[in-house]
PDB file of C-alpha atoms and ligand atoms in Angstrom:
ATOM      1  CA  UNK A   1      47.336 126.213  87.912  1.00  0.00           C
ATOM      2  CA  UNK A   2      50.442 127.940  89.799  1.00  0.00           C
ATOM      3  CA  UNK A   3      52.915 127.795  86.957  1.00  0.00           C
ATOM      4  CA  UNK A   4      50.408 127.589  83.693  1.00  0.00           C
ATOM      5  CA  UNK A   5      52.355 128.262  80.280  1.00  0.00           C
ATOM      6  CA  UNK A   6      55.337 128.895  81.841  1.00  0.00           C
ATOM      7  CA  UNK A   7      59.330 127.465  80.324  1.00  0.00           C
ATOM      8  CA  UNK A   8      60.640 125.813  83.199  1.00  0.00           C
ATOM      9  CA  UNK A   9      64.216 124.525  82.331  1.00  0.00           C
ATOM     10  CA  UNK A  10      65.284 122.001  84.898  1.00  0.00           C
ATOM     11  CA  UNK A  11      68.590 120.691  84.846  1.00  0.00           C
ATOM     12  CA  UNK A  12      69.332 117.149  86.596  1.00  0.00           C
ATOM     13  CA  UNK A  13      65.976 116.169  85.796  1.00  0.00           C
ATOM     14  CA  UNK A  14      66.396 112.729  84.852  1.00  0.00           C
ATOM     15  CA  UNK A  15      66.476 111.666  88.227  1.00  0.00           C
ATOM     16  CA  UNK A  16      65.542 112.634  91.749  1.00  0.00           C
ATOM     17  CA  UNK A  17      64.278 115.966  93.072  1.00  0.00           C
ATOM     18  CA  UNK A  18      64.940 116.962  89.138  1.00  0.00           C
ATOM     19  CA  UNK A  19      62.396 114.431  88.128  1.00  0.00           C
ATOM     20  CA  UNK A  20      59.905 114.758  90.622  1.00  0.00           C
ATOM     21  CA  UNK A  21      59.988 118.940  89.725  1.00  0.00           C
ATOM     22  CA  UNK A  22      59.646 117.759  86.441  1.00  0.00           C
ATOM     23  CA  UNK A  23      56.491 116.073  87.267  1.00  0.00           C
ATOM     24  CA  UNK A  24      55.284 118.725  89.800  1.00  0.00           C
ATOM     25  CA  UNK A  25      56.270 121.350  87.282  1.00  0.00           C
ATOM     26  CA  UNK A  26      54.072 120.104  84.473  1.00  0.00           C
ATOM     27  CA  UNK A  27      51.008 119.280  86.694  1.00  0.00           C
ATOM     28  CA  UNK A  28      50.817 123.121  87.425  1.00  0.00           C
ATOM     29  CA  UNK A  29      50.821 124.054  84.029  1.00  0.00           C
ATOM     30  CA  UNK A  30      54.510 124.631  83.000  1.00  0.00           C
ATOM     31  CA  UNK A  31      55.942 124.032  80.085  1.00  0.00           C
ATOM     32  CA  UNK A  32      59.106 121.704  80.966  1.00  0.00           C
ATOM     33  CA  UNK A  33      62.407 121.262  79.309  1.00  0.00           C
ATOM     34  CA  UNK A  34      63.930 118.392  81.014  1.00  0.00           C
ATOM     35  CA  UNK A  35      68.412 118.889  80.892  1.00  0.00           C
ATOM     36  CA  UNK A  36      70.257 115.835  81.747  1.00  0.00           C
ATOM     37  CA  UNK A  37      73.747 114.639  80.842  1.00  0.00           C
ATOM     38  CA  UNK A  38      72.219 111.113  81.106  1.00  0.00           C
ATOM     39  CA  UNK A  39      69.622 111.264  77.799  1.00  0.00           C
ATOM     40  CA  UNK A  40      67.892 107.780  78.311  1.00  0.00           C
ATOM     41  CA  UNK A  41      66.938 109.109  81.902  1.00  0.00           C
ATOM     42  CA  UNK A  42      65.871 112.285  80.751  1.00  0.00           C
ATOM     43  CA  UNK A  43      63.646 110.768  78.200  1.00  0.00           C
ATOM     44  CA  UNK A  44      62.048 108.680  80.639  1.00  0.00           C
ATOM     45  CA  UNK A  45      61.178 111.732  82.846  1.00  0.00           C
ATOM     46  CA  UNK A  46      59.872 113.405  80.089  1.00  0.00           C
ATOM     47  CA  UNK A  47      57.381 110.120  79.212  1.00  0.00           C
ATOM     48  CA  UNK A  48      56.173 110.041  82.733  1.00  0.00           C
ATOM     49  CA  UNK A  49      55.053 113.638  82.207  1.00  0.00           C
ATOM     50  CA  UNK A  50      53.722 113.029  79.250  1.00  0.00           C
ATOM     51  CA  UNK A  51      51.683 109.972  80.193  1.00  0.00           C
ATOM     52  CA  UNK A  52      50.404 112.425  82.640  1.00  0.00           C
ATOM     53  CA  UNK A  53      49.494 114.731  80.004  1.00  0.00           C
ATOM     54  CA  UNK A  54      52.152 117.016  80.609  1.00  0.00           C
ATOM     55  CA  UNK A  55      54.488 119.021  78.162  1.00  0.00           C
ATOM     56  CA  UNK A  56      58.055 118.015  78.358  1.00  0.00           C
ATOM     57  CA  UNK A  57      60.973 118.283  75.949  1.00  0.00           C
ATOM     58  CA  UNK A  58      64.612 116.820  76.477  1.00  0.00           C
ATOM     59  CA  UNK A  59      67.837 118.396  76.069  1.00  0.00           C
ATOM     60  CA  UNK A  60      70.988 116.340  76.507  1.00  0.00           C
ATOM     61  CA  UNK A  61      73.497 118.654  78.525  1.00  0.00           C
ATOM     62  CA  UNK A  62      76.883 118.330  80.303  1.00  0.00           C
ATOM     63  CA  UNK A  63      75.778 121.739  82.551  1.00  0.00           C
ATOM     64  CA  UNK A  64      79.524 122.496  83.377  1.00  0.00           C
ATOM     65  CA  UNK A  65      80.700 122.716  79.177  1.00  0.00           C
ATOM     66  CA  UNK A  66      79.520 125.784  78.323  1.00  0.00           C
ATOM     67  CA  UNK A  67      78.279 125.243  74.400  1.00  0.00           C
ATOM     68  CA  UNK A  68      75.774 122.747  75.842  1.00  0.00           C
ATOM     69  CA  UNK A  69      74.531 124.970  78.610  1.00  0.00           C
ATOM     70  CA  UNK A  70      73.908 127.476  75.751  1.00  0.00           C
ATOM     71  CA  UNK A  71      72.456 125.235  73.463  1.00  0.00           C
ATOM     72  CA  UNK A  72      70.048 123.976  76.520  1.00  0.00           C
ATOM     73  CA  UNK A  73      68.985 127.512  76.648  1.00  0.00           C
ATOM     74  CA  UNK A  74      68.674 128.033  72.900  1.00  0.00           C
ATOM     75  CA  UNK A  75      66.692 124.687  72.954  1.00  0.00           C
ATOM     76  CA  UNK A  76      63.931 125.971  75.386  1.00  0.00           C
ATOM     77  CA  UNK A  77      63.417 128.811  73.169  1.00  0.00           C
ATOM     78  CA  UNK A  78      63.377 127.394  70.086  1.00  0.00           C
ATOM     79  CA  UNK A  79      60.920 124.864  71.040  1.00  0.00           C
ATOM     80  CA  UNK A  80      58.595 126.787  73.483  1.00  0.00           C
ATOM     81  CA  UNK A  81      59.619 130.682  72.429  1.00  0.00           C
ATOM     82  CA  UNK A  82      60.597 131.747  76.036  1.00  0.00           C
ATOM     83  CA  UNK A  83      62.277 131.101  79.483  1.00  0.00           C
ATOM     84  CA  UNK A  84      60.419 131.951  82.304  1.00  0.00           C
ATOM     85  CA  UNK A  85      62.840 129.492  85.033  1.00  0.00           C
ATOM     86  CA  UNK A  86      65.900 128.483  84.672  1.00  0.00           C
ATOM     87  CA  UNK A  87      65.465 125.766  87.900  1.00  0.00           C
ATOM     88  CA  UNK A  88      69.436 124.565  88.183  1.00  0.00           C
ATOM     89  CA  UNK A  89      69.210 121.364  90.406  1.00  0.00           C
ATOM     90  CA  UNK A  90      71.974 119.333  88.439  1.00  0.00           C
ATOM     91  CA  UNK A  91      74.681 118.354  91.529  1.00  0.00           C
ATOM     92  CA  UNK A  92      77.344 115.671  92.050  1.00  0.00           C
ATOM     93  CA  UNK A  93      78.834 114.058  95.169  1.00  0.00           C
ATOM     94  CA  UNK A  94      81.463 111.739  94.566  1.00  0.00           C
ATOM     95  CA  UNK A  95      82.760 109.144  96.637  1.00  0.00           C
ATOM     96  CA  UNK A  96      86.011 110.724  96.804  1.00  0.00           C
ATOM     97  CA  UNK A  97      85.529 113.521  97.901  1.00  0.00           C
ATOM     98  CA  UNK A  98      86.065 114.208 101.676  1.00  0.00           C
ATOM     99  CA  UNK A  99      88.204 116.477 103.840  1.00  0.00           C
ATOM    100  CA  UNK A 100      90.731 118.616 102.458  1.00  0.00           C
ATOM    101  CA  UNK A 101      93.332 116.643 103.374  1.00  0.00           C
ATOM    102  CA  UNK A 102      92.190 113.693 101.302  1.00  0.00           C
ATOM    103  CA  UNK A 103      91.063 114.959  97.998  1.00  0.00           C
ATOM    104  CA  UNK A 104      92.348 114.729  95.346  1.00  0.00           C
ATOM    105  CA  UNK A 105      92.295 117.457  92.829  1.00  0.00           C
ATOM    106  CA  UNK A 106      90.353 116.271  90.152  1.00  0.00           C
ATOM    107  CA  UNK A 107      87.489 115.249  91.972  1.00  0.00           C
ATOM    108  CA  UNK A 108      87.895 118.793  93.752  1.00  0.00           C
ATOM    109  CA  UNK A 109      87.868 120.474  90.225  1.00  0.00           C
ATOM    110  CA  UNK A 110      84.616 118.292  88.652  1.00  0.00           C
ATOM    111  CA  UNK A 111      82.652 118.756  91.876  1.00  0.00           C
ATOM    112  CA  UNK A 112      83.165 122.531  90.935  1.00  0.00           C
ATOM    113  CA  UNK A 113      82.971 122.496  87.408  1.00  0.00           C
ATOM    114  CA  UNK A 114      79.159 120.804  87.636  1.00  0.00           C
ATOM    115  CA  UNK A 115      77.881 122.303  90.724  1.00  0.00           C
ATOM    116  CA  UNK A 116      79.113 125.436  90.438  1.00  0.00           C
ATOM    117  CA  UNK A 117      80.282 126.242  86.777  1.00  0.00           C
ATOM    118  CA  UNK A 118      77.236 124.689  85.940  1.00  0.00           C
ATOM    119  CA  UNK A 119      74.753 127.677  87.468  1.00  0.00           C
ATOM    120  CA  UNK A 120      77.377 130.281  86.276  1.00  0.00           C
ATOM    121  CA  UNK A 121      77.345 128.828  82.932  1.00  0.00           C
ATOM    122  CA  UNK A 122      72.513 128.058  82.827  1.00  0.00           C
ATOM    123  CA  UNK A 123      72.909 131.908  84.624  1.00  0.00           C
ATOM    124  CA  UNK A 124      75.048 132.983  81.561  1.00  0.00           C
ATOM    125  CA  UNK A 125      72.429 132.551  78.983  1.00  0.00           C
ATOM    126  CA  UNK A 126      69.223 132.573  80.256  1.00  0.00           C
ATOM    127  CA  UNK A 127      69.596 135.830  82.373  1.00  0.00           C
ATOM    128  CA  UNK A 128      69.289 137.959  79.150  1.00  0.00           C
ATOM    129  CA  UNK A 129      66.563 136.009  77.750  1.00  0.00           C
ATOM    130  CA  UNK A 130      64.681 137.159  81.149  1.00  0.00           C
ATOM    131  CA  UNK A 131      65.651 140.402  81.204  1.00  0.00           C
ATOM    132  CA  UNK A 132      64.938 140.753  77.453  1.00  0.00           C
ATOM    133  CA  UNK A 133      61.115 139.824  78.150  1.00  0.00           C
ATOM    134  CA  UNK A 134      61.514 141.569  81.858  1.00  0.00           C
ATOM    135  CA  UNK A 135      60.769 138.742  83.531  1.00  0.00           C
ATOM    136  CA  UNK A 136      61.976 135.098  84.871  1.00  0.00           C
ATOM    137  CA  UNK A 137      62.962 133.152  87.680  1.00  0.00           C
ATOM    138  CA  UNK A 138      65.852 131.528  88.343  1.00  0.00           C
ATOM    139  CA  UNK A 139      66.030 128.818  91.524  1.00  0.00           C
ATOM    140  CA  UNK A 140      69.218 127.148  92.219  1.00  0.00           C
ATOM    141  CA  UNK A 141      70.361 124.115  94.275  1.00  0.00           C
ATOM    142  CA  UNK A 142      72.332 124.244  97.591  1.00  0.00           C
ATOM    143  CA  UNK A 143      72.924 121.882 100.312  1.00  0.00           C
ATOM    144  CA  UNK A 144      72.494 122.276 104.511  1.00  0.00           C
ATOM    145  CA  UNK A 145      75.872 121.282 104.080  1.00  0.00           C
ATOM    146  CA  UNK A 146      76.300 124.911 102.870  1.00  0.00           C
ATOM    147  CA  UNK A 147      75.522 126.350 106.618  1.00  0.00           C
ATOM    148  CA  UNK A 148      77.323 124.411 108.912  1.00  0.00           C
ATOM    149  CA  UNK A 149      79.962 122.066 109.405  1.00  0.00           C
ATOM    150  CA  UNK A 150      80.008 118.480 108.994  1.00  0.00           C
ATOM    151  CA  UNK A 151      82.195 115.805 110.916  1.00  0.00           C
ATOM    152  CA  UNK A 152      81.922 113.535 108.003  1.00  0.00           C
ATOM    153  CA  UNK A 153      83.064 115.989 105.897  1.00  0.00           C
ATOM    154  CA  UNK A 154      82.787 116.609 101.804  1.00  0.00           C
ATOM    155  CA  UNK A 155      84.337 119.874 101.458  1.00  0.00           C
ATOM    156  CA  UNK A 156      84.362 120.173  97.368  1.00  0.00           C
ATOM    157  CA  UNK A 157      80.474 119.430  98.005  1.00  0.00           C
ATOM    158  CA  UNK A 158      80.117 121.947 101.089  1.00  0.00           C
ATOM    159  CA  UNK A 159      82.413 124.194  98.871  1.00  0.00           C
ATOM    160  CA  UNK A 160      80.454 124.282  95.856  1.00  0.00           C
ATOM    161  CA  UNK A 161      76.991 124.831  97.688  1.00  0.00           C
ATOM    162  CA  UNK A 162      78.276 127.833 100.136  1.00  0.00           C
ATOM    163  CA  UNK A 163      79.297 129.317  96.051  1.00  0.00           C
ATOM    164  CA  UNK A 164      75.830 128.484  94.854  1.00  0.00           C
ATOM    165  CA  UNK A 165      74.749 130.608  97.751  1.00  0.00           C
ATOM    166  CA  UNK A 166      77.035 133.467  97.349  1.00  0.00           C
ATOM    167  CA  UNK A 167      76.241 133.227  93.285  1.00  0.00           C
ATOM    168  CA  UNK A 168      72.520 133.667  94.188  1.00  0.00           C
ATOM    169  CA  UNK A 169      72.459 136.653  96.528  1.00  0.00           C
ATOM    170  CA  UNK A 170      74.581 138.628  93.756  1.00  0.00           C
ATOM    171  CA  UNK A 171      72.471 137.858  90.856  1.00  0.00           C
ATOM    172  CA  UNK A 172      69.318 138.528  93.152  1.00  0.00           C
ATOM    173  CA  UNK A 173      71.163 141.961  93.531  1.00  0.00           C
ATOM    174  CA  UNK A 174      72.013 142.739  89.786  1.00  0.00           C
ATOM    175  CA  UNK A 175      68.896 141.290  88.284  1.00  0.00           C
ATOM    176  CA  UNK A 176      65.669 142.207  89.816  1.00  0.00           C
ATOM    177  CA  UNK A 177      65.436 145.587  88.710  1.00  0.00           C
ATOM    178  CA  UNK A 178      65.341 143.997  85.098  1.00  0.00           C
ATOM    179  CA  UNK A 179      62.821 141.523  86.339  1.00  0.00           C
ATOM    180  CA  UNK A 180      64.777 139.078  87.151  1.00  0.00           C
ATOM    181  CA  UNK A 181      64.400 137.279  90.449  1.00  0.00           C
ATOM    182  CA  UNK A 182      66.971 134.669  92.059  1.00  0.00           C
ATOM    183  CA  UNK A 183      66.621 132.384  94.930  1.00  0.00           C
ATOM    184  CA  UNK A 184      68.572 129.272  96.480  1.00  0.00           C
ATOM    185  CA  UNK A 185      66.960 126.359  97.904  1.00  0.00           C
ATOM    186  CA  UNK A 186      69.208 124.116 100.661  1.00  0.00           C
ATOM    187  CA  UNK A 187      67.523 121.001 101.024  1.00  0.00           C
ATOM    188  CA  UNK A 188      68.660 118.849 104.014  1.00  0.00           C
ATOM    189  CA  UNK A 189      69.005 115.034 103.889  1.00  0.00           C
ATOM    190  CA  UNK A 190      66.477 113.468 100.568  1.00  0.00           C
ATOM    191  CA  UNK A 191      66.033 109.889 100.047  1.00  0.00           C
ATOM    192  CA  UNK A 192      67.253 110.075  96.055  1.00  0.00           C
ATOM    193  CA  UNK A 193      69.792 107.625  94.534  1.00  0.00           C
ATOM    194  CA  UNK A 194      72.723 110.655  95.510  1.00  0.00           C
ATOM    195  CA  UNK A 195      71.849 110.618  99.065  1.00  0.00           C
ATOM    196  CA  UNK A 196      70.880 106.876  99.485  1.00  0.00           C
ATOM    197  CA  UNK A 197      73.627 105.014  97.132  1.00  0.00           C
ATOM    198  CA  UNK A 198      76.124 107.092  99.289  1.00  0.00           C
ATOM    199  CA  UNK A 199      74.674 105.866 102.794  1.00  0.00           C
ATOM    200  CA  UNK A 200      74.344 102.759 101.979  1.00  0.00           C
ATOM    201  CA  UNK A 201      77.997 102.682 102.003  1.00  0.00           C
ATOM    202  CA  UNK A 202      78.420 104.282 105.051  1.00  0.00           C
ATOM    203  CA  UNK A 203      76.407 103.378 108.319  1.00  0.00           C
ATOM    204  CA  UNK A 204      77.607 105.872 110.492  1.00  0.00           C
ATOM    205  CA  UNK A 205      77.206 108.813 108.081  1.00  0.00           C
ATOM    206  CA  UNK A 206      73.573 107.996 108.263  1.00  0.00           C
ATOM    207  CA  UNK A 207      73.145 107.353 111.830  1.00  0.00           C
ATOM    208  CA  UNK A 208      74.200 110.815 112.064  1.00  0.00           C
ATOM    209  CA  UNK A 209      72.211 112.408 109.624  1.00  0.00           C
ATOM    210  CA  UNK A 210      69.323 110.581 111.102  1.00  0.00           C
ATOM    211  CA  UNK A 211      69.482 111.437 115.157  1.00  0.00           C
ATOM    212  CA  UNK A 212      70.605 115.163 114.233  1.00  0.00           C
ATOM    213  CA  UNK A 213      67.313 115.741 112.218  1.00  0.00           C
ATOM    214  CA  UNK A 214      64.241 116.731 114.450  1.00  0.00           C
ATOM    215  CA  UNK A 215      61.935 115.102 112.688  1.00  0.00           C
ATOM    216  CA  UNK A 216      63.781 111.682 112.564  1.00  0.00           C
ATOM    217  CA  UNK A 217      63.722 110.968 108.756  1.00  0.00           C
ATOM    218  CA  UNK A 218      65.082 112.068 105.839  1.00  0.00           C
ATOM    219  CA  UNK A 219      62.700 114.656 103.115  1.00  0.00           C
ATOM    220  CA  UNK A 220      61.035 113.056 100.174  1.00  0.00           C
ATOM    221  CA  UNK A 221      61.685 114.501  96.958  1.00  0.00           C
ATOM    222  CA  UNK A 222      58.500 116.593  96.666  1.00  0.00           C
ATOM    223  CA  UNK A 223      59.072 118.300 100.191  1.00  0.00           C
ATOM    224  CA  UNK A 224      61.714 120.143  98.733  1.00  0.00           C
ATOM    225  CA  UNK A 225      60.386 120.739  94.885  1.00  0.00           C
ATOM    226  CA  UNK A 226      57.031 122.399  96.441  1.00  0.00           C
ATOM    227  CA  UNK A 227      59.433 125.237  97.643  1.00  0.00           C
ATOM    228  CA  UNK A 228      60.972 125.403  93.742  1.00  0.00           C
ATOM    229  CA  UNK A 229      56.718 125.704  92.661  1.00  0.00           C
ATOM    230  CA  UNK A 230      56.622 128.455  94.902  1.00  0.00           C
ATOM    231  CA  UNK A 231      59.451 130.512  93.833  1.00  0.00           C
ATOM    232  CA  UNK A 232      59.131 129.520  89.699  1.00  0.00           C
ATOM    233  CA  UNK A 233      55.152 131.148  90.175  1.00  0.00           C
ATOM    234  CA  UNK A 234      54.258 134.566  90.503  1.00  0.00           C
ATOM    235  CA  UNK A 235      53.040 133.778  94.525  1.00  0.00           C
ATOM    236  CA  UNK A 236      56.670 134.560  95.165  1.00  0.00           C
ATOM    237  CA  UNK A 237      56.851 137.384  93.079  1.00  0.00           C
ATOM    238  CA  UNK A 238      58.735 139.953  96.105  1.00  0.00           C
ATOM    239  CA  UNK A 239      60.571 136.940  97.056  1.00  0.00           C
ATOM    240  CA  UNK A 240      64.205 137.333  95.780  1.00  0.00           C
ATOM    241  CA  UNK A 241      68.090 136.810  96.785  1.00  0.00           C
ATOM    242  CA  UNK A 242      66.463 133.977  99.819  1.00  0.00           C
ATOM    243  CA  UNK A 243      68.003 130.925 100.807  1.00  0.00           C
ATOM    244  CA  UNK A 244      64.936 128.153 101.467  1.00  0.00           C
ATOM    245  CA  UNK A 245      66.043 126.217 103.637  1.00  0.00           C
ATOM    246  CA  UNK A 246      64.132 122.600 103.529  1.00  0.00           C
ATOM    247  CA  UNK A 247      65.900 120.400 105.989  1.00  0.00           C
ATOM    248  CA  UNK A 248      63.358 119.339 108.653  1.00  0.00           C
ATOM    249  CA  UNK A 249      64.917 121.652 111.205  1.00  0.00           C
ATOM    250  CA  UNK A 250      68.420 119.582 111.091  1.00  0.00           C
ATOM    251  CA  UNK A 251      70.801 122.943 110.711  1.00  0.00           C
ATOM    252  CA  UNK A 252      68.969 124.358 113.798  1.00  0.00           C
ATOM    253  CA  UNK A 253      69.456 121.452 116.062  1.00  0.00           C
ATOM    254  CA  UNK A 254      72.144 122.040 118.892  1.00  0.00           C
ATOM    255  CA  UNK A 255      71.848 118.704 120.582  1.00  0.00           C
TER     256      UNK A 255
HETATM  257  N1  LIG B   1      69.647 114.225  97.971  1.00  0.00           N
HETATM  258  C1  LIG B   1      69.976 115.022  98.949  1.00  0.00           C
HETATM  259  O1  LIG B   1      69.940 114.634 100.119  1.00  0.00           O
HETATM  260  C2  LIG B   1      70.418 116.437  98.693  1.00  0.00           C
HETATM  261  C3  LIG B   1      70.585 117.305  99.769  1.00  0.00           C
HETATM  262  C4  LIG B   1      70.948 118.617  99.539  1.00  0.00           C
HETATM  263  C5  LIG B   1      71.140 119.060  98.239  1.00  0.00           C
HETATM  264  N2  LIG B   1      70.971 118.205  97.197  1.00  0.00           N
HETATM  265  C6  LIG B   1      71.173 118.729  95.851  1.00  0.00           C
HETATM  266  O2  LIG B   1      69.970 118.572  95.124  1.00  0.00           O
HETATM  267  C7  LIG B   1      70.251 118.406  93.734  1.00  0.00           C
HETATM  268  C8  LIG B   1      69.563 117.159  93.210  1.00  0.00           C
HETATM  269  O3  LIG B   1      70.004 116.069  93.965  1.00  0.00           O
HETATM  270  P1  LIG B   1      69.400 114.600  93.803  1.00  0.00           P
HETATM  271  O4  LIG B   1      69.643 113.964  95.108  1.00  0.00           O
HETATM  272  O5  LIG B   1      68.031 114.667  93.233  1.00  0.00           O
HETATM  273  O6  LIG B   1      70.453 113.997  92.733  1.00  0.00           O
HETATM  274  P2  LIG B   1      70.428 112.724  91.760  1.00  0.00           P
HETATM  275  O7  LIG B   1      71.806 112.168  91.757  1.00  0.00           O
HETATM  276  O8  LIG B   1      69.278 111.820  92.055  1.00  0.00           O
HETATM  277  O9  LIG B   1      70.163 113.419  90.350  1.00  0.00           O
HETATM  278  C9  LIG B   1      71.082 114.313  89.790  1.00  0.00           C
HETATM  279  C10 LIG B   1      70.859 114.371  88.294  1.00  0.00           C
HETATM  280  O10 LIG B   1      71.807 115.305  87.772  1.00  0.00           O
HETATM  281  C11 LIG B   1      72.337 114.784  86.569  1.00  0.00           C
HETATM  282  N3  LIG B   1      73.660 115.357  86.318  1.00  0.00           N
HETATM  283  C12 LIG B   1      74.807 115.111  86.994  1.00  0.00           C
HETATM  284  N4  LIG B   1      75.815 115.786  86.443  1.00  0.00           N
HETATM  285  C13 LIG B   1      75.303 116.486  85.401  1.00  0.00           C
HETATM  286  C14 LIG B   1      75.847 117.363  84.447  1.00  0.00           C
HETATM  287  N5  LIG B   1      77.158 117.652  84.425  1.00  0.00           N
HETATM  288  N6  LIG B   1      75.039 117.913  83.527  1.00  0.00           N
HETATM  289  C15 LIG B   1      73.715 117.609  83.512  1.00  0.00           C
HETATM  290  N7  LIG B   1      73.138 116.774  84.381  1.00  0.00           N
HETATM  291  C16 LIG B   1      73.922 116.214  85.317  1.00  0.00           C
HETATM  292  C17 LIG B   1      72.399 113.281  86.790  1.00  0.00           C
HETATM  293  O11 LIG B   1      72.465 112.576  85.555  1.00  0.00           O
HETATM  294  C18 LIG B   1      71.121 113.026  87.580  1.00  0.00           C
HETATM  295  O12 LIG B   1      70.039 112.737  86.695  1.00  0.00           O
HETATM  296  C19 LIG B   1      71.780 118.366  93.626  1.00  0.00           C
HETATM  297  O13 LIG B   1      72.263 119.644  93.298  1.00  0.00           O
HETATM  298  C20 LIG B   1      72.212 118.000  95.035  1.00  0.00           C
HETATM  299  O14 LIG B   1      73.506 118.440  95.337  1.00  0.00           O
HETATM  300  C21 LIG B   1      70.615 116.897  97.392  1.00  0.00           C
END
């Protein structure tokens, strides 16, 4: 198994790609600690893994308050000893949040303060658990969004995920002489409730998202979590400071 005995925290994991890397996570072998701010849907992730015969744990975590992000930490090693991946896929996108000259600030502030205080605050105390036991993994969440611009725009999103990005590369750079390696993953379009409740609002942002993609659908949930498998195991152990991007070929497409 790719990722046997390993502590894999994953934040967001009560629904979506979390969920499904919860799932994917435990049938390699991993030892998962499943972080959501939403505890009944956290529990139920970690039930399916069980019922799989899986090993899951829940932690209840706001990821942008930084007492719970520690005690998240201190919870996966308390209950499993270690932290091999900190997996940080926890991500808003509010309605109301659109172009610059539309947002307001609060929704501008909370988009950062969970998708980007968030990783800072995960990064904050599981990097010296790694680098204490010389070795760990930590994967975080972008967006396509993050590489090019959008004509229905989100900027606090597109924000946020060109910081994740920028975040990454640095840690990949102070880390991995202590053993420490750090990647980004951008997924493109994902049928999960944050991609699909949002379109079903709004015809035209899907149209779009639909003819620009190559392969003329949106990525399922474990299209994108295989590339997480990949770089929590030791397969990508010279892989470090790299942006994945998992979009079907849409930020490559011209016409
Ligand atoms: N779905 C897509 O098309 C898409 C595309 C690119 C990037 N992403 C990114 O992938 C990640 C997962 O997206 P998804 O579509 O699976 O989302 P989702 O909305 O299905 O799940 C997100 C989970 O994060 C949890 N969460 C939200 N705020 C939190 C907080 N403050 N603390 C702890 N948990 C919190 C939610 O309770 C939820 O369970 C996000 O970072 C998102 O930005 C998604």
């Amino acid at each position: 198994m790719r990722l046997q005995d390993k502590v894999c925290i994953i934040t967001g994991a009560g629904s979506g790609m979390g969920r499904t890397a919860a799932l994917m996570f435990a049938r390699e072998g991993a030892r998962v600690v499943v972080a959501d701010y939403d505890e009944p849907a956290g529990r139920e992730t970690a039930e399916l893994v069980g019922r799989e015969g899986g090993q899951a744990s829940v932690v209840q975590v706001d990821v942008s308050a930084e007492a719970e992000a520690k005690r998240m930490v201190d919870h996966a090693v308390e209950t499993y000893g270690r932290v091999d991946c900190l997996y940080s896929n926890a991500g808003i996108m509010p309605e109301a949040d659109h172009s610059v000259i539309d947002t307001d600030v609060a929704t501008w502030d909370r988009v950062m303060a969970v998708n980007v205080r968030g990783i800072f605050l995960g990064c904050k105390y599981a990097i010296p658990r790694m680098v204490e036991q010389g070795s760990g993994s930590i994967i975080n969440v972008a967006s396509f969004v993050a590489l090019l611009g959008c004509s229905v725009p989100q900027d606090a999103y597109t924000a946020s995920k060109g910081a994740v990005i920028s975040l990454t590369r640095s840690l990949a750079v102070q880390f991995a002489p202590r053993g420490v390696r750090s990647n980004a993953i951008a997924p493109g379009p994902v049928e999960t409730p944050l991609l699909m409740d949002w379109l079903l609002k709004d015809e035209q942002a899907k149209r779009i998202r639909l003819a620009r993609n190559p392969t003329g659908r949106f990525g399922k949930p474990e299209e994108v979590v295989s590339a997480a498998v990949y770089l929590a195991s030791d397969e990508s152990r010279w892989t470090n400071g790299s942006v994945l991007v998992v979009d079907g070929g849409i930020s490559v497409n011209y016409f």
